[in-house]
Short mmCIF file of C-alpha atoms and ligand atoms in Angstrom, two decimals:
data_model
loop_
_atom_site.label_atom_id
_atom_site.label_comp_id
_atom_site.label_asym_id
_atom_site.label_seq_id
_atom_site.Cartn_x
_atom_site.Cartn_y
_atom_site.Cartn_z
CA MET A 264 6.87 16.92 -23.73
CA ILE A 265 5.23 13.58 -22.81
CA SER A 266 7.06 10.44 -23.85
CA GLU A 267 7.67 6.89 -22.63
CA LYS A 268 10.47 8.40 -20.50
CA SER A 269 7.77 10.29 -18.55
CA PHE A 270 6.71 6.94 -17.09
CA ARG A 271 10.22 5.63 -16.34
CA LEU A 272 11.84 5.59 -12.87
CA ASP A 273 15.51 5.27 -13.89
CA GLY A 274 17.88 6.54 -11.23
CA LYS A 275 15.17 6.59 -8.57
CA VAL A 276 15.31 4.84 -5.18
CA ALA A 277 11.94 3.44 -4.21
CA LEU A 278 11.13 2.26 -0.65
CA ILE A 279 8.07 0.01 -0.47
CA THR A 280 7.11 -1.01 3.07
CA GLY A 281 5.91 -4.53 3.86
CA ALA A 282 6.85 -5.69 0.37
CA SER A 283 8.00 -9.30 0.79
CA TYR A 284 4.87 -10.42 -1.04
CA GLY A 285 1.36 -9.29 -1.93
CA ILE A 286 0.56 -5.81 -3.26
CA GLY A 287 3.87 -4.34 -2.07
CA PHE A 288 5.87 -6.94 -3.96
CA ALA A 289 3.88 -6.33 -7.13
CA ILE A 290 4.36 -2.57 -6.97
CA ALA A 291 8.10 -2.97 -6.26
CA SER A 292 8.38 -5.36 -9.21
CA ALA A 293 6.65 -2.87 -11.47
CA TYR A 294 8.97 -0.09 -10.34
CA ALA A 295 12.02 -2.27 -10.99
CA ASN A 296 10.72 -3.05 -14.48
CA VAL A 297 10.76 0.69 -15.30
CA GLY A 298 14.20 1.34 -13.88
CA ALA A 299 13.90 2.02 -10.13
CA THR A 300 16.24 0.68 -7.45
CA ILE A 301 14.08 -1.30 -5.03
CA VAL A 302 14.33 -1.09 -1.25
CA PHE A 303 11.83 -2.88 0.94
CA ASN A 304 11.35 -3.81 4.54
CA ASP A 305 9.32 -6.34 6.39
CA ILE A 306 8.68 -7.13 9.99
CA ASN A 307 11.09 -10.02 10.44
CA GLN A 308 14.19 -11.58 8.86
CA GLU A 309 12.25 -14.64 7.64
CA LEU A 310 9.96 -12.44 5.57
CA VAL A 311 12.82 -10.30 4.28
CA ASP A 312 14.72 -13.44 3.25
CA LYS A 313 11.55 -14.71 1.55
CA GLY A 314 11.17 -11.42 -0.24
CA MET A 315 14.85 -11.30 -1.30
CA ALA A 316 14.53 -14.77 -2.80
CA ALA A 317 11.38 -13.77 -4.64
CA TYR A 318 12.95 -10.57 -6.02
CA LYS A 319 16.04 -12.49 -7.07
CA GLU A 320 13.87 -15.04 -8.87
CA ALA A 321 12.21 -12.14 -10.65
CA GLY A 322 15.63 -10.84 -11.66
CA ILE A 323 15.40 -7.87 -9.31
CA ASP A 324 18.45 -6.85 -7.23
CA ALA A 325 16.47 -5.56 -4.23
CA HIS A 326 17.74 -4.23 -0.92
CA GLY A 327 15.85 -5.75 2.00
CA TYR A 328 15.80 -4.61 5.65
CA VAL A 329 14.06 -5.79 8.80
CA CYS A 330 12.04 -2.99 10.33
CA ASP A 331 8.74 -2.67 12.17
CA VAL A 332 7.21 0.45 10.60
CA THR A 333 5.41 1.33 13.86
CA ASP A 334 8.76 1.82 15.65
CA GLU A 335 9.82 5.45 15.02
CA HIS A 336 13.40 4.92 16.25
CA ALA A 337 13.80 1.84 14.04
CA VAL A 338 12.36 3.68 11.04
CA THR A 339 14.72 6.63 11.54
CA GLU A 340 17.65 4.18 11.64
CA LEU A 341 16.31 2.35 8.59
CA VAL A 342 16.11 5.49 6.46
CA ALA A 343 19.61 6.57 7.57
CA LYS A 344 20.94 3.12 6.60
CA ILE A 345 19.18 3.26 3.22
CA GLU A 346 20.55 6.75 2.51
CA LYS A 347 24.07 5.50 3.36
CA GLU A 348 23.91 2.15 1.57
CA VAL A 349 21.59 2.84 -1.38
CA GLY A 350 20.75 6.52 -1.66
CA THR A 351 18.10 9.09 -0.78
CA VAL A 352 14.55 7.76 -1.00
CA ASP A 353 12.88 9.35 -4.03
CA ILE A 354 9.66 7.31 -3.90
CA LEU A 355 7.93 5.99 -0.78
CA VAL A 356 5.05 3.55 -0.92
CA ASN A 357 3.38 3.14 2.49
CA ASN A 358 2.07 -0.36 1.83
CA ALA A 359 2.58 -2.32 5.06
CA GLY A 360 -0.74 -3.01 6.67
CA ILE A 361 -2.82 -5.35 8.77
CA ILE A 362 -6.51 -6.00 9.21
CA ARG A 363 -8.43 -7.51 12.11
CA ARG A 364 -11.98 -8.59 11.26
CA ILE A 365 -13.68 -8.42 14.68
CA PRO A 366 -17.19 -7.14 15.55
CA MET A 367 -16.72 -3.80 17.31
CA LEU A 368 -18.26 -4.93 20.59
CA GLU A 369 -15.85 -7.87 20.67
CA MET A 370 -12.78 -5.84 19.75
CA SER A 371 -10.47 -4.66 22.57
CA ALA A 372 -9.07 -1.14 22.54
CA ASP A 373 -5.60 -2.67 22.23
CA GLU A 374 -6.63 -4.59 19.10
CA PHE A 375 -8.13 -1.36 17.67
CA ARG A 376 -4.94 0.57 18.53
CA LYS A 377 -2.72 -2.09 16.87
CA VAL A 378 -4.50 -1.70 13.52
CA ILE A 379 -4.38 2.11 13.74
CA ASP A 380 -0.69 1.87 14.65
CA VAL A 381 0.29 -0.12 11.56
CA ASP A 382 -2.17 1.28 9.02
CA LEU A 383 -2.17 4.97 9.99
CA ASN A 384 0.55 5.89 12.49
CA ALA A 385 3.24 4.04 10.53
CA PRO A 386 2.62 5.89 7.23
CA PHE A 387 3.04 9.12 9.24
CA ILE A 388 6.25 7.83 10.82
CA VAL A 389 7.84 6.61 7.59
CA SER A 390 6.74 9.67 5.61
CA LYS A 391 8.23 11.93 8.30
CA ALA A 392 11.51 10.02 8.02
CA VAL A 393 11.85 10.29 4.23
CA ILE A 394 10.56 13.83 3.60
CA PRO A 395 13.79 15.58 4.78
CA GLY A 396 15.75 13.76 2.03
CA MET A 397 13.11 14.65 -0.52
CA LEU A 398 13.27 18.33 0.56
CA LYS A 399 17.06 18.31 0.00
CA LYS A 400 16.56 16.89 -3.51
CA GLY A 401 13.75 19.31 -4.25
CA LYS A 402 11.28 16.57 -5.19
CA GLY A 403 9.68 13.37 -4.03
CA LYS A 404 6.74 10.99 -4.37
CA ILE A 405 4.74 9.47 -1.54
CA ILE A 406 2.02 6.94 -2.30
CA ASN A 407 -0.22 5.68 0.48
CA ILE A 408 -2.07 2.41 0.00
CA CYS A 409 -5.61 3.24 1.02
CA SER A 410 -8.68 1.07 0.54
CA MET A 411 -12.38 0.83 -0.29
CA MET A 412 -12.60 1.36 3.45
CA SER A 413 -11.24 4.85 2.95
CA GLU A 414 -14.75 5.56 1.63
CA LEU A 415 -17.02 2.76 2.83
CA GLY A 416 -17.66 0.87 6.07
CA ARG A 417 -18.63 -2.70 6.62
CA GLU A 418 -19.22 -4.97 9.55
CA THR A 419 -16.18 -6.14 11.58
CA VAL A 420 -13.60 -3.76 10.13
CA SER A 421 -14.05 -0.65 12.33
CA ALA A 422 -10.36 -0.21 13.13
CA TYR A 423 -9.26 -0.82 9.54
CA ALA A 424 -11.83 1.59 8.11
CA ALA A 425 -10.92 4.27 10.65
CA ALA A 426 -7.25 3.83 9.76
CA LYS A 427 -7.74 3.88 6.03
CA GLY A 428 -10.11 6.85 6.27
CA GLY A 429 -7.45 8.65 8.25
CA LEU A 430 -4.82 7.63 5.73
CA LYS A 431 -6.87 9.36 3.00
CA MET A 432 -6.75 12.58 5.01
CA LEU A 433 -3.04 12.14 5.91
CA THR A 434 -2.44 11.87 2.16
CA ARG A 435 -4.24 15.17 1.58
CA ASN A 436 -2.35 16.81 4.42
CA ILE A 437 1.09 15.79 3.24
CA CYS A 438 0.02 17.13 -0.16
CA SER A 439 -1.02 20.40 1.46
CA GLU A 440 2.13 20.78 3.61
CA TYR A 441 4.79 19.77 1.04
CA GLY A 442 3.26 20.41 -2.41
CA GLU A 443 5.18 23.69 -2.69
CA ALA A 444 8.42 21.70 -2.14
CA ASN A 445 7.56 19.61 -5.23
CA ILE A 446 6.64 16.57 -3.18
CA GLN A 447 3.50 14.86 -4.47
CA CYS A 448 1.55 12.68 -2.05
CA ASN A 449 -1.24 10.55 -3.46
CA GLY A 450 -3.09 7.39 -2.55
CA ILE A 451 -4.03 4.21 -4.30
CA GLY A 452 -7.33 2.68 -3.20
CA PRO A 453 -7.31 -0.95 -4.30
CA GLY A 454 -10.65 -2.69 -4.57
CA TYR A 455 -10.85 -6.31 -3.47
CA ILE A 456 -7.53 -7.88 -4.48
CA ALA A 457 -6.59 -11.55 -4.31
CA THR A 458 -3.73 -11.59 -1.77
CA PRO A 459 -3.07 -13.46 1.50
CA GLN A 460 -4.87 -10.67 3.33
CA THR A 461 -8.14 -11.47 1.62
CA ALA A 462 -7.68 -15.22 1.39
CA PRO A 463 -10.18 -15.88 4.22
CA LEU A 464 -12.85 -14.05 2.22
CA ARG A 465 -12.32 -16.29 -0.82
CA GLU A 466 -12.07 -19.73 0.79
CA ARG A 467 -14.12 -22.44 -0.93
CA GLN A 468 -16.95 -23.77 1.24
CA ALA A 469 -17.16 -27.37 2.42
CA ASP A 470 -19.57 -28.14 -0.41
CA GLY A 471 -17.13 -26.65 -2.93
CA SER A 472 -19.21 -23.51 -3.46
CA ARG A 473 -17.71 -20.03 -3.46
CA HIS A 474 -17.44 -18.15 -0.14
CA PRO A 475 -20.53 -15.94 0.33
CA PHE A 476 -18.29 -12.87 0.55
CA ASP A 477 -16.57 -13.90 -2.70
CA GLN A 478 -19.96 -14.02 -4.39
CA PHE A 479 -20.87 -10.67 -2.81
CA ILE A 480 -17.79 -8.94 -4.18
CA ILE A 481 -18.35 -10.38 -7.66
CA ALA A 482 -21.87 -8.87 -7.55
CA LYS A 483 -20.55 -5.53 -6.28
CA THR A 484 -17.81 -5.17 -8.87
CA PRO A 485 -18.74 -4.08 -12.43
CA ALA A 486 -15.66 -5.96 -13.67
CA ALA A 487 -17.27 -9.05 -12.03
CA ARG A 488 -13.96 -10.29 -10.72
CA TRP A 489 -11.48 -9.83 -7.86
CA GLY A 490 -8.56 -7.59 -8.64
CA THR A 491 -5.04 -8.95 -9.02
CA THR A 492 -1.84 -7.33 -7.80
CA GLU A 493 -0.96 -6.81 -11.48
CA ASP A 494 -3.96 -4.50 -11.82
CA LEU A 495 -2.22 -2.09 -9.44
CA MET A 496 1.12 -1.92 -11.28
CA GLY A 497 0.23 0.68 -13.93
CA PRO A 498 -1.48 3.11 -11.52
CA ALA A 499 1.42 2.77 -9.07
CA VAL A 500 4.00 3.51 -11.83
CA PHE A 501 1.95 6.52 -12.97
CA LEU A 502 1.82 8.04 -9.46
CA ALA A 503 5.57 7.47 -8.96
CA SER A 504 6.58 8.99 -12.30
CA GLU A 505 6.98 12.54 -13.52
CA ALA A 506 3.87 11.99 -15.60
CA SER A 507 1.87 12.70 -12.41
CA ASP A 508 3.83 15.76 -11.20
CA PHE A 509 0.65 17.88 -11.10
CA VAL A 510 -1.46 15.17 -9.45
CA ASN A 511 -1.46 15.76 -5.71
CA GLY A 512 -3.66 14.76 -2.80
CA HIS A 513 -5.59 12.39 -5.01
CA ILE A 514 -6.78 8.91 -4.09
CA LEU A 515 -6.74 6.82 -7.28
CA TYR A 516 -9.26 4.02 -6.79
CA VAL A 517 -8.28 0.86 -8.65
CA ASP A 518 -11.41 -1.12 -7.87
CA GLY A 519 -12.96 -2.36 -11.10
CA GLY A 520 -15.76 0.17 -10.55
CA ILE A 521 -16.98 -0.87 -7.08
CA LEU A 522 -17.37 2.72 -5.82
CA ALA A 523 -19.47 3.63 -8.87
CA TYR A 524 -21.90 0.71 -8.67
CA ILE A 525 -24.95 -0.13 -6.55
CA GLY A 526 -24.35 -3.83 -7.19
CA LYS A 527 -25.95 -6.49 -9.36
CA GLN A 528 -29.53 -7.40 -8.43
CA PRO A 529 -29.49 -10.79 -6.58
P1 NAP B 845 -0.62 -8.61 3.11
O1 NAP B 845 -0.63 -9.70 2.11
O2 NAP B 845 -1.15 -8.87 4.48
O3 NAP B 845 0.84 -7.99 3.22
C1 NAP B 845 1.06 -6.91 4.11
C2 NAP B 845 2.54 -6.87 4.33
O4 NAP B 845 2.83 -5.87 5.33
C3 NAP B 845 3.04 -8.21 4.94
O5 NAP B 845 4.32 -8.53 4.40
C4 NAP B 845 3.12 -7.89 6.39
O6 NAP B 845 4.00 -8.72 7.12
C5 NAP B 845 3.66 -6.46 6.35
N1 NAP B 845 3.53 -5.82 7.65
C6 NAP B 845 2.50 -5.88 8.51
N2 NAP B 845 2.77 -5.20 9.64
C7 NAP B 845 4.00 -4.66 9.47
C8 NAP B 845 4.86 -3.84 10.28
N3 NAP B 845 4.46 -3.43 11.50
N4 NAP B 845 6.09 -3.49 9.81
C9 NAP B 845 6.50 -3.92 8.59
N5 NAP B 845 5.72 -4.70 7.76
C10 NAP B 845 4.50 -5.04 8.22
O7 NAP B 845 -1.49 -7.40 2.55
P2 NAP B 845 -1.81 -6.98 1.05
O8 NAP B 845 -3.13 -7.58 0.66
O9 NAP B 845 -0.62 -7.19 0.15
O10 NAP B 845 -2.06 -5.42 1.29
C11 NAP B 845 -0.99 -4.51 1.29
C12 NAP B 845 -1.62 -3.16 1.58
O11 NAP B 845 -2.76 -2.95 0.71
C13 NAP B 845 -2.18 -3.06 3.00
O12 NAP B 845 -1.98 -1.71 3.48
C14 NAP B 845 -3.65 -3.34 2.83
O13 NAP B 845 -4.42 -2.69 3.84
C15 NAP B 845 -3.91 -2.68 1.50
N6 NAP B 845 -5.09 -3.13 0.75
C16 NAP B 845 -5.24 -4.46 0.47
C17 NAP B 845 -6.35 -4.83 -0.33
C18 NAP B 845 -6.63 -6.27 -0.68
O14 NAP B 845 -7.76 -6.54 -1.15
N7 NAP B 845 -5.70 -7.17 -0.53
C19 NAP B 845 -7.25 -3.86 -0.78
C20 NAP B 845 -7.03 -2.54 -0.42
C21 NAP B 845 -5.94 -2.18 0.33
P3 NAP B 845 3.32 -9.95 7.90
O15 NAP B 845 3.22 -11.02 6.87
O16 NAP B 845 4.23 -10.26 9.03
O17 NAP B 845 1.94 -9.48 8.38
C1 GCO B 846 -12.34 -6.68 4.04
C2 GCO B 846 -11.19 -6.66 3.08
C3 GCO B 846 -10.98 -5.25 2.54
C4 GCO B 846 -9.79 -5.23 1.61
C5 GCO B 846 -9.57 -3.87 1.07
C6 GCO B 846 -10.70 -3.38 0.23
O1 GCO B 846 -12.27 -7.42 5.00
O2 GCO B 846 -13.31 -5.97 3.75
O3 GCO B 846 -10.01 -7.11 3.71
O4 GCO B 846 -10.81 -4.38 3.61
O5 GCO B 846 -8.65 -5.59 2.30
O6 GCO B 846 -9.19 -2.94 2.04
O7 GCO B 846 -10.28 -2.22 -0.41
#
């Protein structure tokens, strides 16, 4: 029977990748607030130290590790270390990601590959590393952080859109391959969220006016605002909890209505 307990994560170990700050930090904080043990990684010690200090300030006793999620050997070692030092990963959030805003004709194949490597190959690598532990436990939750670009394109983000579109289908495939083992794999598709990643799109202009893209997103969003990382907390808790045990292969868009809206008339 449904109860508040259905949305709790007590006794669960949650690994959130790239979670020193931004969306990953917010999701990890939400999970800690409902009982989970938090494990996170970031790409260098400076970021991990920054994250550990931020978690401590928030009253969260997190476990932080340095790991480049694109390095399969390093990820395998990371998961083995987590299982030894903390416990089997019950919840994985593939959050780490990069974006390169470059017109396609100016983007090198190496730059394209780098985005695909972090935003698509890495979720495959990390998911592959944690699924064996989930199979042993007979359950698990994988949540991939997708994007508006899992559904829409726009100028200068060809690599990112290709990666996030692929991540949507990887989500559906993990669902298909491991649903019978009681592993649920879903995605969260944030709209436009105010984090360091989108800071260039929100910079004030020299005359103090809002960035043109900022104004564009306000007109494209029924909620008429940018999202905050807090807006993602409830959906992330839901998809990590037993309350969503029959939700699988679903991309939950948390976008203030962008995907439903043609946009406000200029
Ligand atoms: P962010 O502020 O740029 O944070 C991303 C985190 O991932 C950073 O800590 C980053 O470290 C880390 N990271 C990057 N490459 C890594 C690697 N190879 N190994 C380990 N960690 C790595 O981004 P965000 O805005 O919080 O976004 C988080 C996720 O949400 C991303 O997947 C992004 O695509 C997605 N998303 C964001 C928005 C938005 O509007 N902000 C909307 C939809 C989806 P560094 O600081 O060293 O780069
Ligand atoms: C961009 C933005 C977006 C957001 C997010 C939207 O340049 O268009 O960075 O891609 O990061 O992915 O959902």
